[in-house]
Tab-separated table of C-alpha atoms and ligand atoms in Angstrom:
chain	number	residue	atom	x	y	z
P	1	UNK	CA	-96.553	-68.281	236.043
P	2	UNK	CA	-95.902	-69.615	239.412
P	3	UNK	CA	-92.754	-67.331	239.038
P	4	UNK	CA	-94.786	-64.401	238.637
P	5	UNK	CA	-97.200	-65.302	241.380
P	6	UNK	CA	-94.671	-65.653	243.848
P	7	UNK	CA	-92.783	-62.313	243.072
P	8	UNK	CA	-96.440	-60.656	243.440
P	9	UNK	CA	-96.937	-62.502	246.702
P	10	UNK	CA	-93.534	-61.528	248.069
P	11	UNK	CA	-94.332	-57.559	247.163
P	12	UNK	CA	-97.559	-57.860	248.540
P	13	UNK	CA	-96.022	-58.931	251.849
P	14	UNK	CA	-93.100	-56.394	251.687
P	15	UNK	CA	-95.237	-53.512	250.998
P	16	UNK	CA	-98.241	-54.477	252.924
P	17	UNK	CA	-100.488	-54.196	249.848
P	18	UNK	CA	-103.651	-55.749	249.063
P	19	UNK	CA	-105.254	-56.893	246.094
P	20	UNK	CA	-108.866	-56.116	244.936
P	21	UNK	CA	-110.143	-58.078	242.057
P	22	UNK	CA	-113.924	-57.410	240.375
P	23	UNK	CA	-115.434	-61.010	239.487
P	24	UNK	CA	-115.061	-59.883	235.794
P	25	UNK	CA	-111.439	-60.390	235.933
P	26	UNK	CA	-109.335	-63.316	234.169
P	27	UNK	CA	-109.003	-66.231	236.191
P	28	UNK	CA	-105.336	-65.932	236.353
P	29	UNK	CA	-105.866	-62.940	238.627
P	30	UNK	CA	-107.806	-65.053	241.272
P	31	UNK	CA	-104.185	-66.291	242.158
P	32	UNK	CA	-102.822	-63.125	243.854
P	33	UNK	CA	-105.947	-61.577	244.468
P	34	UNK	CA	-107.237	-61.046	248.335
P	35	UNK	CA	-110.541	-60.253	247.985
P	36	UNK	CA	-112.763	-61.026	244.678
P	37	UNK	CA	-116.278	-59.601	244.467
P	38	UNK	CA	-118.659	-57.072	242.867
P	39	UNK	CA	-118.322	-53.456	243.151
P	40	UNK	CA	-120.082	-53.203	246.749
P	41	UNK	CA	-118.403	-55.625	248.306
P	42	UNK	CA	-114.762	-54.359	246.871
P	43	UNK	CA	-116.023	-51.064	248.198
P	44	UNK	CA	-116.640	-52.693	251.614
P	45	UNK	CA	-113.409	-54.293	251.649
P	46	UNK	CA	-111.448	-51.166	250.665
P	47	UNK	CA	-113.151	-49.104	253.417
P	48	UNK	CA	-112.166	-51.818	255.790
P	49	UNK	CA	-108.280	-52.676	255.075
P	50	UNK	CA	-105.365	-51.490	256.775
P	51	UNK	CA	-103.056	-52.202	254.050
P	52	UNK	CA	-100.947	-49.506	252.714
P	53	UNK	CA	-101.312	-50.057	249.154
P	54	UNK	CA	-104.699	-51.207	247.556
P	55	UNK	CA	-104.029	-52.492	244.182
P	56	UNK	CA	-107.338	-52.789	242.112
P	57	UNK	CA	-107.801	-55.252	239.193
P	58	UNK	CA	-110.816	-53.765	238.088
P	59	UNK	CA	-111.931	-50.237	236.255
P	60	UNK	CA	-111.217	-46.748	237.103
P	61	UNK	CA	-113.987	-45.780	238.809
P	62	UNK	CA	-113.330	-48.740	241.080
P	63	UNK	CA	-109.899	-47.794	242.069
P	64	UNK	CA	-111.076	-44.189	242.477
P	65	UNK	CA	-113.740	-45.222	244.775
P	66	UNK	CA	-111.230	-46.687	246.852
P	67	UNK	CA	-108.908	-43.771	246.884
P	68	UNK	CA	-111.856	-41.830	248.275
P	69	UNK	CA	-112.763	-44.128	250.906
P	70	UNK	CA	-109.048	-44.197	251.875
P	71	UNK	CA	-107.455	-40.887	250.935
P	72	UNK	CA	-104.235	-41.949	253.137
P	73	UNK	CA	-103.383	-45.322	251.242
P	74	UNK	CA	-101.892	-45.322	247.832
P	75	UNK	CA	-104.177	-46.745	245.470
P	76	UNK	CA	-102.859	-48.409	242.116
P	77	UNK	CA	-104.459	-49.457	238.827
P	78	UNK	CA	-102.185	-51.681	236.763
P	79	UNK	CA	-103.564	-50.469	233.373
P	80	UNK	CA	-104.809	-46.756	233.395
P	81	UNK	CA	-106.870	-47.644	229.960
P	82	UNK	CA	-109.237	-49.606	231.985
P	83	UNK	CA	-111.996	-47.048	232.188
P	84	UNK	CA	-115.719	-47.934	232.271
P	85	UNK	CA	-117.505	-46.779	229.373
P	86	UNK	CA	-120.870	-45.967	230.974
P	87	UNK	CA	-119.022	-43.912	233.601
P	88	UNK	CA	-117.238	-41.889	230.744
P	89	UNK	CA	-120.852	-41.416	229.442
P	90	UNK	CA	-121.473	-38.230	232.129
P	91	UNK	CA	-119.273	-35.360	232.661
P	92	UNK	CA	-119.842	-32.891	235.550
P	93	UNK	CA	-121.150	-30.336	232.777
P	94	UNK	CA	-123.756	-32.872	231.645
P	95	UNK	CA	-124.665	-33.838	235.347
P	96	UNK	CA	-125.174	-30.195	236.025
P	97	UNK	CA	-127.516	-29.847	232.980
P	98	UNK	CA	-129.426	-32.882	233.385
P	99	UNK	CA	-129.984	-31.656	237.459
P	100	UNK	CA	-130.979	-28.467	236.203
P	101	UNK	CA	-134.057	-29.713	234.326
P	102	UNK	CA	-135.160	-31.281	237.248
P	103	UNK	CA	-134.531	-29.125	240.345
P	104	UNK	CA	-135.211	-29.921	244.118
P	105	UNK	CA	-135.402	-33.656	243.117
P	106	UNK	CA	-132.680	-35.977	244.890
P	107	UNK	CA	-130.210	-37.504	242.710
P	108	UNK	CA	-128.710	-40.959	242.981
P	109	UNK	CA	-125.685	-41.852	241.003
P	110	UNK	CA	-124.533	-45.513	240.197
P	111	UNK	CA	-121.362	-46.392	241.535
P	112	UNK	CA	-120.331	-46.403	237.888
P	113	UNK	CA	-119.474	-42.703	237.848
P	114	UNK	CA	-116.725	-40.402	238.190
P	115	UNK	CA	-115.473	-38.971	241.420
P	116	UNK	CA	-116.819	-35.487	240.172
P	117	UNK	CA	-120.045	-36.874	239.343
P	118	UNK	CA	-120.281	-38.567	242.590
P	119	UNK	CA	-119.236	-35.045	244.271
P	120	UNK	CA	-122.767	-33.543	243.028
P	121	UNK	CA	-125.219	-36.266	243.586
P	122	UNK	CA	-127.073	-37.083	247.097
P	123	UNK	CA	-126.338	-40.865	247.429
P	124	UNK	CA	-124.549	-43.577	245.657
P	125	UNK	CA	-125.547	-47.035	244.722
P	126	UNK	CA	-124.378	-50.263	243.070
P	127	UNK	CA	-126.692	-52.885	241.113
P	128	UNK	CA	-126.593	-54.918	244.565
P	129	UNK	CA	-128.416	-52.235	246.464
P	130	UNK	CA	-130.036	-49.765	244.103
P	131	UNK	CA	-133.658	-50.438	245.115
P	132	UNK	CA	-132.964	-50.201	248.693
P	133	UNK	CA	-131.398	-46.701	247.929
P	134	UNK	CA	-133.803	-45.319	245.810
P	135	UNK	CA	-136.563	-46.606	248.341
P	136	UNK	CA	-134.511	-44.889	251.434
P	137	UNK	CA	-134.874	-41.404	249.916
P	138	UNK	CA	-138.733	-41.476	250.668
P	139	UNK	CA	-139.283	-39.355	247.454
P	140	UNK	CA	-142.070	-39.384	244.719
P	141	UNK	CA	-139.559	-38.731	242.087
P	142	UNK	CA	-135.482	-39.467	241.848
P	143	UNK	CA	-133.044	-38.651	239.683
P	144	UNK	CA	-130.845	-41.849	238.445
P	145	UNK	CA	-127.659	-41.481	236.705
P	146	UNK	CA	-125.733	-42.768	234.476
P	147	UNK	CA	-127.366	-46.149	233.668
P	148	UNK	CA	-131.042	-45.317	232.311
P	149	UNK	CA	-131.447	-49.503	232.323
P	150	UNK	CA	-130.647	-49.843	235.646
P	151	UNK	CA	-132.768	-46.726	236.834
P	152	UNK	CA	-135.831	-47.899	234.768
P	153	UNK	CA	-135.406	-51.366	236.296
P	154	UNK	CA	-135.343	-50.111	240.111
P	155	UNK	CA	-138.517	-47.991	238.974
P	156	UNK	CA	-140.273	-51.148	238.146
P	157	UNK	CA	-139.379	-53.276	241.092
P	158	UNK	CA	-140.690	-49.944	243.422
P	159	UNK	CA	-143.889	-49.320	241.445
P	160	UNK	CA	-144.638	-45.814	243.251
P	161	UNK	CA	-141.591	-43.915	242.778
P	162	UNK	CA	-140.858	-42.084	239.551
P	163	UNK	CA	-137.256	-42.873	238.437
P	164	UNK	CA	-136.223	-39.944	235.953
P	165	UNK	CA	-133.035	-41.502	234.236
P	166	UNK	CA	-130.059	-40.024	232.535
P	167	UNK	CA	-129.473	-41.672	228.967
P	168	UNK	CA	-126.193	-43.734	229.742
P	169	UNK	CA	-125.617	-47.532	229.358
P	170	UNK	CA	-123.325	-50.235	229.343
P	171	UNK	CA	-122.085	-51.272	225.915
P	172	UNK	CA	-121.397	-54.547	226.950
P	173	UNK	CA	-124.702	-55.484	228.466
P	174	UNK	CA	-126.505	-53.917	225.547
P	175	UNK	CA	-125.088	-56.606	223.091
P	176	UNK	CA	-127.530	-58.853	224.727
P	177	UNK	CA	-130.731	-58.896	222.845
P	178	UNK	CA	-134.122	-60.420	223.316
P	179	UNK	CA	-133.634	-62.562	220.215
P	180	UNK	CA	-130.525	-64.145	221.939
P	181	UNK	CA	-132.423	-65.294	225.275
P	182	UNK	CA	-134.918	-66.790	222.961
P	183	UNK	CA	-132.144	-68.484	220.934
P	184	UNK	CA	-130.629	-69.495	224.224
P	185	UNK	CA	-133.984	-70.902	225.495
P	186	UNK	CA	-134.578	-73.085	222.484
P	187	UNK	CA	-131.140	-74.865	222.810
P	188	UNK	CA	-131.467	-74.952	226.426
P	189	UNK	CA	-135.228	-75.379	227.226
P	190	UNK	CA	-134.557	-76.642	230.873
P	191	UNK	CA	-131.995	-73.710	231.891
P	192	UNK	CA	-132.955	-70.717	233.872
P	193	UNK	CA	-131.949	-67.172	232.580
P	194	UNK	CA	-130.326	-65.064	235.019
P	195	UNK	CA	-129.661	-61.392	233.975
P	196	UNK	CA	-127.898	-58.330	235.156
P	197	UNK	CA	-130.149	-55.078	235.356
P	198	UNK	CA	-127.931	-53.119	233.048
P	199	UNK	CA	-129.314	-54.928	230.256
P	200	UNK	CA	-132.213	-53.885	228.225
P	201	UNK	CA	-135.513	-54.136	229.796
P	202	UNK	CA	-136.528	-56.335	226.830
P	203	UNK	CA	-134.284	-58.554	228.074
P	204	UNK	CA	-134.714	-58.614	231.764
P	205	UNK	CA	-138.317	-58.995	231.255
P	206	UNK	CA	-137.666	-62.445	229.748
P	207	UNK	CA	-135.274	-63.609	232.489
P	208	UNK	CA	-136.181	-65.671	235.346
P	209	UNK	CA	-134.156	-63.899	237.857
P	210	UNK	CA	-132.574	-60.218	237.436
P	211	UNK	CA	-129.719	-58.987	239.891
P	212	UNK	CA	-126.343	-57.882	240.381
P	213	UNK	CA	-123.200	-59.704	239.773
P	214	UNK	CA	-123.522	-61.082	243.449
P	215	UNK	CA	-127.247	-61.832	243.259
P	216	UNK	CA	-126.598	-63.888	240.115
P	217	UNK	CA	-123.888	-65.794	241.682
P	218	UNK	CA	-125.887	-66.224	244.855
P	219	UNK	CA	-129.236	-67.404	243.147
P	220	UNK	CA	-127.000	-70.023	240.906
P	221	UNK	CA	-125.440	-71.213	243.884
P	222	UNK	CA	-128.358	-71.724	246.120
P	223	UNK	CA	-130.766	-73.153	243.116
P	224	UNK	CA	-131.867	-76.699	242.843
P	225	UNK	CA	-131.703	-76.227	239.032
P	226	UNK	CA	-128.666	-77.488	237.194
P	227	UNK	CA	-128.443	-75.549	233.834
P	228	UNK	CA	-128.153	-71.541	233.735
P	229	UNK	CA	-128.317	-69.077	230.844
P	230	UNK	CA	-126.012	-66.036	232.129
P	231	UNK	CA	-126.862	-62.636	230.484
P	232	UNK	CA	-123.868	-60.632	231.916
P	233	UNK	CA	-120.340	-60.444	231.325
P	234	UNK	CA	-118.552	-63.618	230.429
P	235	UNK	CA	-116.239	-63.614	233.650
P	236	UNK	CA	-119.443	-64.241	235.618
P	237	UNK	CA	-120.374	-67.336	233.546
P	238	UNK	CA	-116.487	-68.462	233.612
P	239	UNK	CA	-116.335	-67.889	237.742
P	240	UNK	CA	-119.643	-69.767	238.175
P	241	UNK	CA	-118.407	-72.614	235.963
P	242	UNK	CA	-115.549	-73.162	238.241
P	243	UNK	CA	-117.004	-72.857	241.346
P	244	UNK	CA	-119.891	-75.280	240.440
P	245	UNK	CA	-118.576	-77.712	238.108
P	246	UNK	CA	-121.372	-80.217	238.794
P	247	UNK	CA	-123.934	-77.240	237.213
P	248	UNK	CA	-123.560	-75.756	233.666
P	249	UNK	CA	-123.453	-72.281	232.931
P	250	UNK	CA	-124.092	-71.121	229.468
P	251	UNK	CA	-123.101	-67.636	228.298
P	252	UNK	CA	-126.208	-66.188	226.662
P	253	UNK	CA	-124.036	-65.413	223.442
P	254	UNK	CA	-120.613	-65.309	222.534
P	255	UNK	CA	-118.136	-62.597	223.577
P	256	UNK	CA	-120.029	-60.604	226.239
P	257	UNK	CA	-116.856	-59.066	227.478
P	258	UNK	CA	-116.020	-55.881	228.980
P	259	UNK	CA	-112.736	-55.139	227.588
P	260	UNK	CA	-111.661	-52.654	229.827
P	261	UNK	CA	-112.151	-54.989	232.971
P	262	UNK	CA	-109.962	-57.521	231.256
P	263	UNK	CA	-106.698	-55.324	230.750
P	264	UNK	CA	-104.929	-56.513	233.579
P	265	UNK	CA	-102.684	-59.267	233.635
P	266	UNK	CA	-100.346	-60.905	236.300
P	267	UNK	CA	-97.676	-59.300	234.481
P	268	UNK	CA	-99.106	-55.610	234.901
P	269	UNK	CA	-99.838	-56.195	238.184
P	270	UNK	CA	-96.192	-57.333	239.063
P	271	UNK	CA	-95.326	-54.112	237.283
P	272	UNK	CA	-97.692	-51.828	239.109
P	273	UNK	CA	-96.661	-53.251	242.548
P	274	UNK	CA	-92.921	-53.129	241.727
P	275	UNK	CA	-92.906	-49.254	240.369
P	276	UNK	CA	-95.854	-48.493	242.423
P	277	UNK	CA	-97.914	-47.142	239.704
P	278	UNK	CA	-100.385	-46.006	238.249
P	279	UNK	CA	-101.296	-44.242	241.265
P	280	UNK	CA	-104.964	-42.777	241.668
P	281	UNK	CA	-105.172	-39.234	242.867
P	282	UNK	CA	-108.489	-37.115	243.420
P	283	UNK	CA	-108.490	-33.770	244.363
P	284	UNK	CA	-109.207	-33.291	248.402
P	285	UNK	CA	-112.155	-31.180	247.611
P	286	UNK	CA	-114.041	-33.378	245.242
P	287	UNK	CA	-112.827	-36.320	247.258
P	288	UNK	CA	-114.302	-35.255	250.405
P	289	UNK	CA	-117.811	-34.339	248.631
P	290	UNK	CA	-117.826	-37.661	246.778
P	291	UNK	CA	-117.053	-39.478	250.177
P	292	UNK	CA	-120.510	-38.170	251.846
P	293	UNK	CA	-122.410	-39.739	248.431
P	294	UNK	CA	-120.496	-43.146	248.842
P	295	UNK	CA	-120.635	-43.251	252.762
P	296	UNK	CA	-124.654	-42.579	252.793
P	297	UNK	CA	-124.777	-45.463	250.757
P	298	UNK	CA	-122.421	-47.688	253.060
P	299	UNK	CA	-124.421	-46.335	255.966
L	1	13P	P1	-121.421	-55.126	240.038
L	1	13P	O1	-121.864	-53.908	240.684
L	1	13P	O2	-122.458	-56.082	240.031
L	1	13P	O3	-119.890	-55.498	240.299
L	1	13P	O4	-121.346	-54.675	238.478
L	1	13P	C1	-120.440	-53.670	238.202
L	1	13P	C2	-120.384	-53.405	236.810
L	1	13P	O5	-119.733	-52.503	236.419
L	1	13P	C3	-121.174	-54.050	236.039
L	1	13P	O6	-121.045	-54.033	234.725
L	2	SF4	FE1	-118.643	-50.423	232.752
L	2	SF4	FE2	-120.293	-51.836	231.338
L	2	SF4	FE3	-117.421	-52.595	231.732
L	2	SF4	FE4	-119.240	-52.607	234.018
L	2	SF4	S1	-119.610	-53.888	231.965
L	2	SF4	S2	-117.355	-52.015	233.929
L	2	SF4	S3	-120.622	-51.045	233.527
L	2	SF4	S4	-118.173	-50.722	230.555
């Protein structure tokens, strides 16, 4: 493994490349990543970097977002199979049909969406800033897509805004059921339950804290408590356990894994940097419209 890490680091220097890795990535990827974080943090880092190549260890829409933010840079995704199953639930045609049912209502898209979809929405959000973004529109009603559960969670936080959601969801987070929370609480009665808002409302309403990947990590870091039940992707529980060995992090149930996030390995990253593939392209017209949607969020 040391040999591969060395080769990747040499190539990064030679080609002025930067590696952005989502928190759900396998532990080995941290050895070569320049920035590790959630989707908001990584898009902020992509927007700022002066590297010539951005290699994204994450899912397709994240690499696409980096390309939209940095059209002059080469953006690489080591494994093309790594699409987000939620983002793939809404096509441009489906978006247009959804919007046509609710004319003249502002439309917020979760960053987990394709460039084509972003291009026809008013503003983007991530799970870290969804409440703030929806509120900023000062509207009585807002369309939200593709994640119906994040949208409904935002509605519950705000109270006075109707959030009309598209029926998309994350298959990984929906594996978590209320019974899993109840079982975990029985086994660990002193632990706090931390859940991602992509979970079903019947799960988030049982949690002690609901927040994005960064929100969950920050809460666990700052809390005086010692035991936490993690109701999100396994990578978050594993990372927290590595970062805070004095605390205990219990994944709410086995195998809460996003298989697409886990495709990338160190050999894939090496291969991708050597061959400069797979390069992500977004057509200029779509990219310039999608950029406005993302920039409104970044402010
Ligand atoms: P974050 O915005 O918390 O990084 O989440 C991205 C994601 O895909 C969660 O499933
Ligand atoms: Fe998409 Fe769900 Fe995987 Fe996140 S965990 S990338 S929302 S499929």
